[in-house]
């Protein structure tokens, strides 16, 4: 066992081991350590992703859980990259991102063409998958449900501090029918205290890559981005610093909430969306920068001020 800086993926795989121990053996951590002849702290550090288990450690652990050789080889293959500071995985692996979100004390994100998943309505999320036409139709409901379940972190008493930057292009891109978009607009209006809009005339921001920065209580920050082909987790200092610079730039150009708005040229062109709610969204989009509040007091999660 080698002590090392934990990563999002090492914590995910460590938690997978913990779940296997609980479901397959019924043993607590200390009892598992006795069964293996290990120091009790060894089980804890491996399950928390704080130390790299050796191949022998993994074989002993998984054998105690009753797993066969094929399972062991598959887990060892995945574990090989657990502590890489850059890690890529397939988009349909939702465990790592869900665990990262649940552990974060602060989440700052930037989306260009769509609303962030934690702020999407169920119909909006479903339409994204349907219009994308990449996922198998029978899998779409599973992915939508997983996205809705991830949003529960915004309703926790100890919810993370959140700030979502969204480019105006995402608000101009319409999915489904007018009612779908009206409901999504309303969801954003309920969360204006954690939302900042990057105006369409800030064109350079539209050429950036969507990005999320996660900060934690006791482990290093992680920068995350994704495409239809893969999810990228970066914990390297240079990558994290690039992410911070992006959000510093967005902070300088994004519109602040709290000051009067005015109509935007595209405001009257959305047929079927009620005027009152559309006016409210346009006001959100076109607000001019006002006095900045301290981030700790100005931003909370879940649509309810802390």
mmCIF file of C-alpha atoms in Angstrom:
data_model
loop_
_atom_site.group_PDB
_atom_site.id
_atom_site.type_symbol
_atom_site.label_atom_id
_atom_site.label_comp_id
_atom_site.label_asym_id
_atom_site.label_seq_id
_atom_site.Cartn_x
_atom_site.Cartn_y
_atom_site.Cartn_z
ATOM 1 C CA UNK A 1 0.000 0.000 0.000
ATOM 2 C CA UNK A 2 1.413 3.374 -1.061
ATOM 3 C CA UNK A 3 0.252 6.692 0.430
ATOM 4 C CA UNK A 4 -0.492 9.221 -2.312
ATOM 5 C CA UNK A 5 -2.746 12.204 -3.084
ATOM 6 C CA UNK A 6 -6.273 10.948 -3.670
ATOM 7 C CA UNK A 7 -8.172 11.698 -6.884
ATOM 8 C CA UNK A 8 -11.839 11.737 -7.886
ATOM 9 C CA UNK A 9 -11.427 8.283 -9.441
ATOM 10 C CA UNK A 10 -9.483 6.762 -6.539
ATOM 11 C CA UNK A 11 -12.248 7.905 -4.174
ATOM 12 C CA UNK A 12 -14.870 6.424 -6.499
ATOM 13 C CA UNK A 13 -13.134 3.031 -6.723
ATOM 14 C CA UNK A 14 -12.387 3.048 -2.991
ATOM 15 C CA UNK A 15 -16.079 3.610 -2.341
ATOM 16 C CA UNK A 16 -16.856 0.718 -4.701
ATOM 17 C CA UNK A 17 -14.671 -1.510 -2.531
ATOM 18 C CA UNK A 18 -16.501 -0.341 0.577
ATOM 19 C CA UNK A 19 -19.856 -1.177 -1.003
ATOM 20 C CA UNK A 20 -18.577 -4.620 -1.973
ATOM 21 C CA UNK A 21 -17.410 -5.244 1.603
ATOM 22 C CA UNK A 22 -20.764 -4.244 3.039
ATOM 23 C CA UNK A 23 -22.915 -6.128 0.508
ATOM 24 C CA UNK A 24 -20.795 -9.275 0.094
ATOM 25 C CA UNK A 25 -19.384 -9.878 3.578
ATOM 26 C CA UNK A 26 -21.493 -7.906 6.053
ATOM 27 C CA UNK A 27 -18.239 -7.062 7.840
ATOM 28 C CA UNK A 28 -17.392 -3.660 9.277
ATOM 29 C CA UNK A 29 -14.074 -2.067 8.400
ATOM 30 C CA UNK A 30 -12.288 -3.277 11.543
ATOM 31 C CA UNK A 31 -13.647 -6.817 11.171
ATOM 32 C CA UNK A 32 -12.535 -6.847 7.522
ATOM 33 C CA UNK A 33 -9.042 -5.804 8.585
ATOM 34 C CA UNK A 34 -8.894 -8.649 11.101
ATOM 35 C CA UNK A 35 -10.093 -11.088 8.435
ATOM 36 C CA UNK A 36 -7.292 -9.933 6.115
ATOM 37 C CA UNK A 37 -4.652 -9.634 8.804
ATOM 38 C CA UNK A 38 -4.277 -5.913 8.079
ATOM 39 C CA UNK A 39 -4.004 -2.888 10.309
ATOM 40 C CA UNK A 40 -7.527 -1.391 10.607
ATOM 41 C CA UNK A 41 -6.334 1.928 9.169
ATOM 42 C CA UNK A 42 -5.313 0.171 5.953
ATOM 43 C CA UNK A 43 -8.897 -0.740 5.083
ATOM 44 C CA UNK A 44 -10.028 2.817 5.787
ATOM 45 C CA UNK A 45 -7.344 4.527 3.707
ATOM 46 C CA UNK A 46 -7.883 2.220 0.711
ATOM 47 C CA UNK A 47 -11.668 2.565 0.838
ATOM 48 C CA UNK A 48 -11.355 6.353 1.041
ATOM 49 C CA UNK A 49 -9.015 6.418 -1.955
ATOM 50 C CA UNK A 50 -6.185 7.896 0.110
ATOM 51 C CA UNK A 51 -3.671 5.138 -0.616
ATOM 52 C CA UNK A 52 -2.915 2.928 -3.603
ATOM 53 C CA UNK A 53 -3.544 -0.736 -2.861
ATOM 54 C CA UNK A 54 -1.059 -3.200 -4.327
ATOM 55 C CA UNK A 55 -2.191 -5.960 -6.674
ATOM 56 C CA UNK A 56 -1.873 -8.438 -3.799
ATOM 57 C CA UNK A 57 -3.962 -6.169 -1.555
ATOM 58 C CA UNK A 58 -6.713 -6.039 -4.169
ATOM 59 C CA UNK A 59 -6.697 -9.800 -4.757
ATOM 60 C CA UNK A 60 -6.916 -10.487 -1.020
ATOM 61 C CA UNK A 61 -9.657 -7.927 -0.505
ATOM 62 C CA UNK A 62 -11.785 -9.029 -3.473
ATOM 63 C CA UNK A 63 -11.310 -12.727 -2.703
ATOM 64 C CA UNK A 64 -12.651 -12.086 0.810
ATOM 65 C CA UNK A 65 -15.663 -10.483 -0.897
ATOM 66 C CA UNK A 66 -16.148 -13.706 -2.869
ATOM 67 C CA UNK A 67 -15.266 -12.278 -6.276
ATOM 68 C CA UNK A 68 -13.945 -14.489 -9.073
ATOM 69 C CA UNK A 69 -10.807 -14.022 -11.153
ATOM 70 C CA UNK A 70 -12.621 -12.223 -14.007
ATOM 71 C CA UNK A 71 -14.015 -9.620 -11.613
ATOM 72 C CA UNK A 72 -10.597 -9.175 -10.018
ATOM 73 C CA UNK A 73 -8.896 -8.614 -13.384
ATOM 74 C CA UNK A 74 -11.505 -6.080 -14.462
ATOM 75 C CA UNK A 75 -11.187 -4.157 -11.182
ATOM 76 C CA UNK A 76 -7.385 -4.222 -11.308
ATOM 77 C CA UNK A 77 -7.506 -2.878 -14.872
ATOM 78 C CA UNK A 78 -9.665 0.052 -13.775
ATOM 79 C CA UNK A 79 -7.649 0.624 -10.604
ATOM 80 C CA UNK A 80 -4.433 0.965 -12.592
ATOM 81 C CA UNK A 81 -5.376 4.582 -13.481
ATOM 82 C CA UNK A 82 -7.065 5.461 -10.206
ATOM 83 C CA UNK A 83 -4.413 7.953 -9.087
ATOM 84 C CA UNK A 84 -3.659 9.615 -12.430
ATOM 85 C CA UNK A 85 -3.857 13.416 -12.201
ATOM 86 C CA UNK A 86 -5.545 13.397 -15.617
ATOM 87 C CA UNK A 87 -8.211 10.765 -16.098
ATOM 88 C CA UNK A 88 -10.678 10.125 -18.944
ATOM 89 C CA UNK A 89 -13.670 7.819 -18.775
ATOM 90 C CA UNK A 90 -16.712 7.041 -20.910
ATOM 91 C CA UNK A 91 -19.688 9.435 -20.587
ATOM 92 C CA UNK A 92 -22.088 6.785 -19.295
ATOM 93 C CA UNK A 93 -20.006 6.225 -16.147
ATOM 94 C CA UNK A 94 -21.963 8.394 -13.709
ATOM 95 C CA UNK A 95 -20.542 7.198 -10.380
ATOM 96 C CA UNK A 96 -17.387 9.308 -10.401
ATOM 97 C CA UNK A 97 -19.105 12.589 -11.238
ATOM 98 C CA UNK A 98 -21.953 11.940 -8.793
ATOM 99 C CA UNK A 99 -19.525 11.187 -5.980
ATOM 100 C CA UNK A 100 -17.422 14.239 -6.852
ATOM 101 C CA UNK A 101 -20.492 16.471 -6.658
ATOM 102 C CA UNK A 102 -21.641 14.938 -3.389
ATOM 103 C CA UNK A 103 -18.247 15.531 -1.731
ATOM 104 C CA UNK A 104 -17.682 19.069 -3.012
ATOM 105 C CA UNK A 105 -17.926 22.065 -0.692
ATOM 106 C CA UNK A 106 -17.922 24.451 -3.691
ATOM 107 C CA UNK A 107 -18.979 24.014 -7.333
ATOM 108 C CA UNK A 108 -18.318 26.644 -10.002
ATOM 109 C CA UNK A 109 -19.302 25.804 -13.579
ATOM 110 C CA UNK A 110 -19.525 27.292 -17.058
ATOM 111 C CA UNK A 111 -21.829 26.042 -19.810
ATOM 112 C CA UNK A 112 -22.100 27.490 -23.296
ATOM 113 C CA UNK A 113 -24.842 25.748 -25.275
ATOM 114 C CA UNK A 114 -26.984 24.147 -22.560
ATOM 115 C CA UNK A 115 -28.100 24.762 -18.993
ATOM 116 C CA UNK A 116 -25.977 22.920 -16.410
ATOM 117 C CA UNK A 117 -27.296 19.476 -15.464
ATOM 118 C CA UNK A 118 -27.875 20.477 -11.832
ATOM 119 C CA UNK A 119 -30.298 23.210 -12.991
ATOM 120 C CA UNK A 120 -32.141 21.278 -15.704
ATOM 121 C CA UNK A 121 -35.789 20.311 -15.528
ATOM 122 C CA UNK A 122 -36.632 16.699 -16.213
ATOM 123 C CA UNK A 123 -38.202 17.455 -19.617
ATOM 124 C CA UNK A 124 -35.256 19.637 -20.669
ATOM 125 C CA UNK A 125 -32.778 16.890 -19.725
ATOM 126 C CA UNK A 126 -34.794 14.273 -21.606
ATOM 127 C CA UNK A 127 -35.008 16.446 -24.720
ATOM 128 C CA UNK A 128 -31.229 16.918 -24.693
ATOM 129 C CA UNK A 129 -30.734 13.157 -24.834
ATOM 130 C CA UNK A 130 -33.460 12.677 -27.462
ATOM 131 C CA UNK A 131 -32.204 15.469 -29.726
ATOM 132 C CA UNK A 132 -28.604 14.313 -29.287
ATOM 133 C CA UNK A 133 -29.620 11.017 -30.909
ATOM 134 C CA UNK A 134 -26.522 9.237 -29.582
ATOM 135 C CA UNK A 135 -27.794 7.327 -26.568
ATOM 136 C CA UNK A 136 -29.841 4.195 -27.105
ATOM 137 C CA UNK A 137 -33.554 5.072 -26.676
ATOM 138 C CA UNK A 138 -33.963 2.416 -23.977
ATOM 139 C CA UNK A 139 -31.189 4.046 -21.901
ATOM 140 C CA UNK A 140 -32.469 7.625 -21.981
ATOM 141 C CA UNK A 141 -34.825 7.362 -18.999
ATOM 142 C CA UNK A 142 -32.016 5.858 -16.926
ATOM 143 C CA UNK A 143 -29.745 8.813 -17.705
ATOM 144 C CA UNK A 144 -32.509 11.363 -17.058
ATOM 145 C CA UNK A 145 -33.311 9.783 -13.707
ATOM 146 C CA UNK A 146 -29.637 9.766 -12.746
ATOM 147 C CA UNK A 147 -29.393 13.472 -13.562
ATOM 148 C CA UNK A 148 -32.441 14.247 -11.424
ATOM 149 C CA UNK A 149 -31.001 12.213 -8.536
ATOM 150 C CA UNK A 150 -27.742 14.180 -8.738
ATOM 151 C CA UNK A 151 -29.719 17.370 -8.129
ATOM 152 C CA UNK A 152 -30.580 16.254 -4.593
ATOM 153 C CA UNK A 153 -27.240 17.709 -3.433
ATOM 154 C CA UNK A 154 -28.803 21.164 -3.916
ATOM 155 C CA UNK A 155 -31.475 20.361 -1.337
ATOM 156 C CA UNK A 156 -29.173 19.116 1.410
ATOM 157 C CA UNK A 157 -28.757 21.095 4.637
ATOM 158 C CA UNK A 158 -24.986 21.011 4.030
ATOM 159 C CA UNK A 159 -25.282 21.722 0.313
ATOM 160 C CA UNK A 160 -22.184 22.996 -1.510
ATOM 161 C CA UNK A 161 -21.677 26.648 -2.346
ATOM 162 C CA UNK A 162 -22.542 26.935 -6.041
ATOM 163 C CA UNK A 163 -22.155 29.417 -8.868
ATOM 164 C CA UNK A 164 -23.311 28.579 -12.394
ATOM 165 C CA UNK A 165 -22.128 30.692 -15.337
ATOM 166 C CA UNK A 166 -24.184 30.172 -18.480
ATOM 167 C CA UNK A 167 -23.646 31.783 -21.870
ATOM 168 C CA UNK A 168 -26.625 33.576 -23.387
ATOM 169 C CA UNK A 169 -26.466 31.120 -26.304
ATOM 170 C CA UNK A 170 -27.802 28.425 -23.973
ATOM 171 C CA UNK A 171 -30.847 30.584 -23.264
ATOM 172 C CA UNK A 172 -31.439 31.257 -26.946
ATOM 173 C CA UNK A 173 -31.242 27.568 -27.903
ATOM 174 C CA UNK A 174 -34.747 26.158 -27.682
ATOM 175 C CA UNK A 175 -35.582 22.505 -27.130
ATOM 176 C CA UNK A 176 -38.961 20.842 -27.471
ATOM 177 C CA UNK A 177 -42.119 22.922 -27.217
ATOM 178 C CA UNK A 178 -42.777 26.313 -25.670
ATOM 179 C CA UNK A 179 -44.006 24.818 -22.375
ATOM 180 C CA UNK A 180 -40.771 22.890 -21.933
ATOM 181 C CA UNK A 181 -38.729 26.067 -22.350
ATOM 182 C CA UNK A 182 -41.047 28.108 -20.154
ATOM 183 C CA UNK A 183 -40.622 25.581 -17.335
ATOM 184 C CA UNK A 184 -36.844 25.672 -17.786
ATOM 185 C CA UNK A 185 -36.873 29.492 -17.736
ATOM 186 C CA UNK A 186 -38.832 29.382 -14.493
ATOM 187 C CA UNK A 187 -36.330 26.968 -12.968
ATOM 188 C CA UNK A 188 -33.551 29.436 -13.771
ATOM 189 C CA UNK A 189 -35.533 32.342 -12.324
ATOM 190 C CA UNK A 190 -35.869 30.471 -9.038
ATOM 191 C CA UNK A 191 -32.078 30.147 -8.988
ATOM 192 C CA UNK A 192 -30.921 33.611 -10.049
ATOM 193 C CA UNK A 193 -28.946 33.916 -6.809
ATOM 194 C CA UNK A 194 -26.554 31.202 -8.021
ATOM 195 C CA UNK A 195 -26.679 32.029 -11.744
ATOM 196 C CA UNK A 196 -24.699 34.548 -13.820
ATOM 197 C CA UNK A 197 -25.248 35.034 -17.536
ATOM 198 C CA UNK A 198 -22.399 35.692 -19.975
ATOM 199 C CA UNK A 199 -23.799 38.052 -22.670
ATOM 200 C CA UNK A 200 -23.809 36.999 -26.316
ATOM 201 C CA UNK A 201 -21.598 39.953 -27.256
ATOM 202 C CA UNK A 202 -18.738 38.425 -25.231
ATOM 203 C CA UNK A 203 -17.903 36.231 -28.196
ATOM 204 C CA UNK A 204 -14.568 34.943 -26.929
ATOM 205 C CA UNK A 205 -16.326 33.223 -24.040
ATOM 206 C CA UNK A 206 -18.350 31.169 -26.521
ATOM 207 C CA UNK A 207 -15.137 29.613 -27.859
ATOM 208 C CA UNK A 208 -14.130 28.222 -24.466
ATOM 209 C CA UNK A 209 -14.798 24.665 -23.323
ATOM 210 C CA UNK A 210 -17.499 23.963 -20.760
ATOM 211 C CA UNK A 211 -15.825 23.524 -17.416
ATOM 212 C CA UNK A 212 -16.576 22.805 -13.757
ATOM 213 C CA UNK A 213 -14.268 23.412 -10.800
ATOM 214 C CA UNK A 214 -14.881 21.344 -7.660
ATOM 215 C CA UNK A 215 -13.316 22.291 -4.350
ATOM 216 C CA UNK A 216 -13.324 20.061 -1.280
ATOM 217 C CA UNK A 217 -12.749 20.290 2.446
ATOM 218 C CA UNK A 218 -9.669 18.065 2.705
ATOM 219 C CA UNK A 219 -8.616 16.972 -0.786
ATOM 220 C CA UNK A 220 -7.196 18.891 -3.780
ATOM 221 C CA UNK A 221 -9.554 20.633 -6.251
ATOM 222 C CA UNK A 222 -10.625 18.955 -9.482
ATOM 223 C CA UNK A 223 -11.418 20.478 -12.884
ATOM 224 C CA UNK A 224 -13.960 18.590 -14.990
ATOM 225 C CA UNK A 225 -15.072 18.829 -18.600
ATOM 226 C CA UNK A 226 -16.947 16.484 -20.920
ATOM 227 C CA UNK A 227 -17.984 15.803 -24.487
ATOM 228 C CA UNK A 228 -20.153 13.100 -26.034
ATOM 229 C CA UNK A 229 -16.990 11.004 -26.305
ATOM 230 C CA UNK A 230 -15.609 11.223 -22.774
ATOM 231 C CA UNK A 231 -15.387 12.806 -19.338
ATOM 232 C CA UNK A 232 -12.099 14.391 -18.276
ATOM 233 C CA UNK A 233 -11.069 14.840 -14.628
ATOM 234 C CA UNK A 234 -7.924 16.920 -14.105
ATOM 235 C CA UNK A 235 -6.236 17.413 -10.744
ATOM 236 C CA UNK A 236 -2.894 18.658 -12.021
ATOM 237 C CA UNK A 237 -1.988 22.094 -10.610
ATOM 238 C CA UNK A 238 -1.605 23.613 -14.086
ATOM 239 C CA UNK A 239 -5.061 22.427 -15.150
ATOM 240 C CA UNK A 240 -6.688 23.726 -11.978
ATOM 241 C CA UNK A 241 -4.967 27.085 -12.422
ATOM 242 C CA UNK A 242 -6.257 27.348 -16.003
ATOM 243 C CA UNK A 243 -9.748 26.668 -14.696
ATOM 244 C CA UNK A 244 -9.413 29.391 -12.077
ATOM 245 C CA UNK A 245 -8.265 31.878 -14.740
ATOM 246 C CA UNK A 246 -11.306 31.042 -16.855
ATOM 247 C CA UNK A 247 -13.651 31.805 -13.968
ATOM 248 C CA UNK A 248 -11.800 35.017 -13.152
ATOM 249 C CA UNK A 249 -12.399 36.107 -16.750
ATOM 250 C CA UNK A 250 -16.074 35.127 -16.575
ATOM 251 C CA UNK A 251 -16.480 36.988 -13.298
ATOM 252 C CA UNK A 252 -15.267 40.141 -15.046
ATOM 253 C CA UNK A 253 -17.654 39.915 -18.027
ATOM 254 C CA UNK A 254 -20.771 38.143 -16.710
ATOM 255 C CA UNK A 255 -23.882 40.097 -15.771
ATOM 256 C CA UNK A 256 -24.700 40.568 -12.110
ATOM 257 C CA UNK A 257 -28.132 39.953 -10.637
ATOM 258 C CA UNK A 258 -29.999 42.602 -8.760
ATOM 259 C CA UNK A 259 -30.178 45.670 -11.026
ATOM 260 C CA UNK A 260 -32.837 46.803 -13.547
ATOM 261 C CA UNK A 261 -32.933 45.206 -16.976
ATOM 262 C CA UNK A 262 -34.048 46.118 -20.458
ATOM 263 C CA UNK A 263 -35.396 44.254 -23.445
ATOM 264 C CA UNK A 264 -33.056 42.293 -25.606
ATOM 265 C CA UNK A 265 -33.575 42.191 -29.416
ATOM 266 C CA UNK A 266 -34.547 38.523 -29.405
ATOM 267 C CA UNK A 267 -37.134 38.897 -26.636
ATOM 268 C CA UNK A 268 -40.377 39.031 -28.680
ATOM 269 C CA UNK A 269 -39.547 36.138 -31.018
ATOM 270 C CA UNK A 270 -40.467 33.129 -28.856
ATOM 271 C CA UNK A 271 -44.011 32.067 -29.775
ATOM 272 C CA UNK A 272 -46.018 30.401 -27.052
ATOM 273 C CA UNK A 273 -43.933 31.541 -24.082
ATOM 274 C CA UNK A 274 -46.005 33.706 -21.762
ATOM 275 C CA UNK A 275 -44.991 37.353 -21.894
ATOM 276 C CA UNK A 276 -44.599 37.792 -18.145
ATOM 277 C CA UNK A 277 -42.173 34.929 -17.674
ATOM 278 C CA UNK A 278 -40.302 35.738 -20.837
ATOM 279 C CA UNK A 279 -39.898 39.343 -19.760
ATOM 280 C CA UNK A 280 -38.546 38.073 -16.466
ATOM 281 C CA UNK A 281 -35.988 35.878 -18.211
ATOM 282 C CA UNK A 282 -34.960 38.683 -20.546
ATOM 283 C CA UNK A 283 -34.459 40.890 -17.496
ATOM 284 C CA UNK A 284 -32.185 38.209 -16.084
ATOM 285 C CA UNK A 285 -30.200 37.994 -19.320
ATOM 286 C CA UNK A 286 -29.723 41.717 -19.777
ATOM 287 C CA UNK A 287 -29.022 42.930 -16.269
ATOM 288 C CA UNK A 288 -26.201 45.376 -15.911
ATOM 289 C CA UNK A 289 -23.445 44.831 -13.387
ATOM 290 C CA UNK A 290 -24.267 46.105 -9.906
ATOM 291 C CA UNK A 291 -22.368 46.124 -6.609
ATOM 292 C CA UNK A 292 -20.749 42.763 -6.014
ATOM 293 C CA UNK A 293 -21.710 40.931 -2.870
ATOM 294 C CA UNK A 294 -19.281 38.681 -0.996
ATOM 295 C CA UNK A 295 -19.389 35.293 -2.673
ATOM 296 C CA UNK A 296 -20.025 33.495 0.634
ATOM 297 C CA UNK A 297 -23.231 35.466 1.252
ATOM 298 C CA UNK A 298 -24.310 36.139 -2.317
ATOM 299 C CA UNK A 299 -24.363 32.557 -3.609
ATOM 300 C CA UNK A 300 -26.132 29.550 -2.174
ATOM 301 C CA UNK A 301 -27.663 26.422 -3.669
ATOM 302 C CA UNK A 302 -31.011 24.931 -4.373
ATOM 303 C CA UNK A 303 -33.057 28.073 -4.926
ATOM 304 C CA UNK A 304 -33.187 28.912 -1.215
ATOM 305 C CA UNK A 305 -30.858 31.400 0.404
ATOM 306 C CA UNK A 306 -28.835 29.865 3.189
#
